Amino acid sequence: MASTVDSAAEQLSKLGIDGAFADSAPNLKKNLHLLSSEQVELAKMLMEMGQSHLFEKWAAPGVDDNEKRAFFDQVAKLNSSYPGGLKSYIKTARELLADSKAGKNPFDGFTPSVPTGEVLKFGDDTFINYEQAGVKEAKNAAFVLVAGGLGERLGYNGIKVALPAETTTGTCFLQNYIECILALQESSCRLAEGKCQEIPFAIMTSDDTHSRTQELLESNSYFGMKPTQVKLLKQEKVACLDDNDARLAMDPKNKYRIQTKPHGHGDVHALLYSSGLLKEWHDAGLKWVLFFQDTNGLLFKAIPASLGVSATKQYHVNSLAVPRKAKEAIGGITRLTHADGRSMVINVEYNQLDPLLRATGFPDGDVNCETGYSPFPGNINQLILELGPYMEELKKTGGAIKEFVNPKYKDASKTSFKSSTRLECMMQDYPKTLPPSAKVGFTVMDTWLAYAPVKNNPEDAAKVPKGNPYHSATSGEMAIYCANSLILRKAGAQVDDPVQEVFNGQEVEVWPRLTWKPKWGLTFSEIKNKVSGSCSVSQKSTMVIKGRNVVLEDLSLNGALIIDSVDDAEVCYIMPILRYGGQSCKISEIV
Ligand code: UGB
């Protein structure tokens, strides 16, 4: 044994490495000569940061040497993908774990109140004007989808963006999103007098979703988008923590690996910055960045108007919100005013709102008011940021977002965890570092128009308290039919009321199954212009519009209608005669 240590010491001195830093980790010291100089520097940093336990089970040189080098490859990656490196991660973790142990309220000193924002009513003049302003502005926008989440609550093994948003056409979320962006691009270009550019689309993936997202895009020819228009940015996981000293957790299956977990959707800001994409967009003259989540089939119905609000009000940050039911698992948009006079409008996450309210003079906590909703608008995590101020802020922060830690303690002593934890961050916390001069606003839309995420598995959805949304695949699909029916009604068609049905233990309203491609109508004005005369649709009907220039005139539908026309065809559907012009069109099915 002594001779191995001696020979390792000799080799180290030959390599010019002073191994004294590893005296308290003999198994590391014995293996130091296997490492490159960069790896030795990383080993020094780990030792300085109190991580000697990572080497306790290392074998003697000659055994598992490649695994040891792979360990340092992992450390190098963890170090380079975190703003400020692993050292900074461990330091922050210690601070946040100490605060958590002490039960420190992250909103200490702040009093919550209900903020005022822009409340829109679908289809009125203000809404139509904002939609027009939004469409005009869309040519200056870039879209960012955060799609690195595993969707554990949904209990689905695949990627969520590949799930069908509705089963009438089977269109998956990603296809819907891309077709919406392309439709916006086209409408915006039509309005623009100058040169038009393609709207860039970035998708944040993770190890859990990256290759499957890429495959989905490639096997479907990017759903009509140019491959160069789409950029995938992969977020890295962060190291797990075993205790309040922020000792990094070993992977239970491999003594040469650190256990890692996702860091949260807040990573998107650092990735956009470090990848150079933001600069590229800025240099190309873009003005807005729109962030959205993986499974909201309604979202783009609300995008044009909310972008219009941003442009008109010149908001640096605009969060899209909907009326929120108390205790619903969506954050509450809240004004926080500090005792020292500071004030900010920010999302308070759903698990923090109730304790914050109780601690600040609202003894009932998160409850509905006389409207039947929480007075705090619900954050649906659709953010619109003005690119210029966003870039300026990220130059200062590198995109680092205020993190939090949520350890599950074994007992009240709060000295050990049930399982390892990690630091997390959320994209909607971006405004937390902004100066008070920043223009931070929000836009409230009707829930039926803007928000129907698919997050919960059927069993859990069936247990949701009556009156609260299920946020399941069933409710997500039904919400699309409901929204389309209400939009057609507003456009002048007579659409039958829904019937109540129970699927997977969830009672839902079933409206006629009406769907259309975004290029047929993304804004209310476009749709209104394509519906005329006396149109009626019965509850048991299904309609799919796949063409662009399809006009519904005196439509009386009681069955199934699929209109599938090429883009240049002008199709006018008049009951009982079909009249169409242009180059070609196909009425696939009329029952
Ligand atoms: N996501 C990532 O890209 N990377 C990650 O590491 C984690 C997630 P969830 P949750 O819909 O209204 C959010 O898990 O907990 C992506 C807001 O915080 O669905 O329901 C993931 O793929 C909350 O304030 O989030 O909460 C998905 O696209 C509220 O707004 C997105 O991030 C709520 O969503 C969200 O992940 C909402």
Coordinates of N, CA, C and O and ligand atoms in Angstrom, one line a residue, residues 145-151 153 160 204-206 235 262-265 267 292-295 329-332 347 349-350 379-381 426-428 451 453 455, ligand 1:
L145 N -40.3 27.8 -27.0 CA -41.1 26.8 -26.3 C -40.2 26.1 -25.3 O -39.1 25.6 -25.6
V146 N -40.6 26.1 -24.0 CA -39.8 25.3 -23.0 C -40.4 23.9 -23.0 O -41.6 23.7 -22.6
A147 N -39.6 22.9 -23.4 CA -40.1 21.6 -23.5 C -39.1 20.6 -23.0 O -38.9 19.5 -23.6
G148 N -38.5 20.9 -21.8 CA -37.6 20.0 -21.2 C -38.2 19.2 -20.1 O -37.5 18.3 -19.5
G149 N -39.4 19.4 -19.8 CA -40.0 18.8 -18.6 C -40.5 17.3 -18.9 O -40.8 17.0 -20.1
L150 N -40.4 16.5 -17.9 CA -40.7 15.1 -18.0 C -42.2 14.8 -18.0 O -42.7 13.8 -18.5
G151 N -43.0 15.7 -17.4 CA -44.4 15.5 -17.3 C -44.7 14.3 -16.4 O -45.5 13.5 -16.7
R153 N -46.4 14.3 -13.6 CA -47.8 14.3 -13.2 C -48.7 13.6 -14.2 O -49.7 13.1 -13.9
K160 N -44.2 15.3 -24.3 CA -45.6 15.8 -24.2 C -46.0 16.5 -25.5 O -47.2 16.4 -25.9
M204 N -36.5 24.7 -26.0 CA -35.6 24.2 -25.0 C -35.9 22.8 -24.7 O -37.1 22.5 -24.3
T205 N -35.0 21.9 -24.8 CA -35.2 20.5 -24.5 C -34.3 20.1 -23.3 O -33.6 21.0 -22.8
S206 N -34.3 18.8 -23.0 CA -33.4 18.3 -21.9 C -33.0 16.9 -22.3 O -33.5 16.4 -23.4
Q235 N -31.1 22.0 -22.2 CA -30.7 22.4 -20.9 C -30.0 21.2 -20.2 O -30.3 20.0 -20.5
P262 N -33.4 17.8 -13.1 CA -33.6 19.0 -13.8 C -33.6 20.3 -13.0 O -34.0 20.2 -11.8
H263 N -33.2 21.4 -13.5 CA -33.0 22.6 -12.8 C -34.2 23.5 -13.0 O -34.3 24.6 -12.3
G264 N -35.2 23.2 -13.9 CA -36.4 24.0 -14.1 C -36.4 24.8 -15.3 O -35.3 25.0 -16.0
H265 N -37.5 25.3 -15.7 CA -37.6 26.0 -17.0 C -36.9 27.4 -17.0 O -36.7 28.0 -18.0
D267 N -34.0 27.9 -16.8 CA -32.7 27.8 -17.6 C -32.8 28.4 -18.9 O -31.7 28.7 -19.5
F292 N -43.5 30.1 -24.2 CA -44.7 29.3 -23.9 C -44.3 27.9 -23.5 O -43.2 27.5 -23.7
Q293 N -45.4 27.2 -23.0 CA -45.2 25.9 -22.4 C -45.7 24.7 -23.4 O -46.3 25.0 -24.4
D294 N -45.4 23.5 -22.9 CA -45.6 22.4 -23.9 C -47.0 21.9 -24.2 O -47.1 21.3 -25.3
T295 N -48.0 22.1 -23.4 CA -49.2 21.4 -23.7 C -50.5 22.3 -23.5 O -51.4 22.0 -22.8
A329 N -53.5 24.8 -9.4 CA -52.0 24.7 -9.4 C -51.4 25.6 -10.5 O -50.6 25.1 -11.4
I330 N -51.7 26.9 -10.5 CA -51.1 27.8 -11.3 C -50.7 29.0 -10.4 O -51.4 29.3 -9.5
G331 N -49.6 29.6 -10.7 CA -49.1 30.7 -9.8 C -50.1 31.9 -9.9 O -50.9 32.0 -10.8
G332 N -50.0 32.8 -8.9 CA -50.8 34.0 -8.8 C -50.0 35.2 -9.1 O -48.9 35.4 -8.6
N347 N -45.0 36.7 -10.3 CA -45.7 35.4 -10.1 C -45.3 34.9 -8.7 O -44.2 34.8 -8.3
E349 N -45.6 31.5 -6.8 CA -46.0 30.1 -7.2 C -47.1 29.5 -6.3 O -47.2 29.9 -5.2
Y350 N -47.9 28.6 -6.9 CA -49.1 28.1 -6.3 C -48.9 27.6 -4.9 O -49.7 27.7 -4.0
N379 N -51.2 32.9 -13.4 CA -50.1 33.0 -14.4 C -50.1 31.7 -15.2 O -50.0 30.6 -14.7
I380 N -50.2 31.9 -16.5 CA -50.2 30.7 -17.4 C -48.8 30.5 -18.1 O -48.6 29.7 -19.0
N381 N -47.9 31.3 -17.6 CA -46.5 31.1 -18.0 C -46.3 31.3 -19.5 O -45.5 30.6 -20.1
M426 N -37.3 29.2 -12.1 CA -38.5 29.3 -13.0 C -38.4 30.5 -13.9 O -38.0 31.5 -13.5
M427 N -38.8 30.3 -15.2 CA -38.7 31.3 -16.2 C -39.4 32.6 -15.8 O -39.0 33.7 -16.1
Q428 N -40.6 32.4 -15.1 CA -41.4 33.6 -14.8 C -40.8 34.5 -13.6 O -41.3 35.5 -13.3
Y451 N -56.3 29.0 -22.1 CA -55.6 28.1 -21.2 C -56.3 26.8 -20.9 O -57.3 26.7 -20.3
P453 N -54.1 23.4 -20.2 CA -52.9 22.6 -20.3 C -53.3 21.1 -20.0 O -54.3 20.8 -19.4
K455 N -51.7 18.3 -18.0 CA -50.7 18.1 -17.0 C -50.9 16.9 -16.1 O -50.0 16.3 -15.5
Ligands
UGB1 N1 -39.9 22.5 -18.2 C1 -38.6 22.6 -18.8 O1 -38.5 23.0 -20.0 N2 -37.6 22.2 -18.0 C2 -37.7 21.9 -16.7 O2 -36.7 21.6 -16.1 C3 -39.0 21.8 -16.2 C4 -40.1 22.2 -16.9 P1 -44.6 22.2 -15.6 P2 -45.8 23.6 -13.4 O3 -49.1 26.0 -16.6 O4 -49.8 27.7 -15.8 C5 -45.8 26.1 -14.3 O5 -44.0 21.1 -14.9 O6 -45.2 23.1 -12.2 C6 -41.0 23.0 -19.0 C7 -45.6 27.5 -13.7 O7 -44.4 27.4 -12.8 O8 -45.8 21.9 -16.5 O9 -47.2 23.1 -13.7 C8 -42.1 21.9 -19.2 O10 -41.7 21.1 -20.3 C9 -46.8 27.9 -12.9 O11 -46.6 29.2 -12.4 O12 -44.9 23.4 -14.6 O13 -45.9 25.2 -13.2 C10 -43.3 22.7 -19.5 O14 -43.5 23.2 -20.8 C11 -48.0 27.9 -13.8 O15 -47.9 29.0 -14.6 C12 -43.1 24.0 -18.6 O16 -41.7 24.0 -18.4 C13 -48.1 26.6 -14.6 O17 -46.9 26.1 -15.1 C14 -43.8 24.0 -17.3 O18 -43.5 22.8 -16.6 C15 -49.1 26.8 -15.7

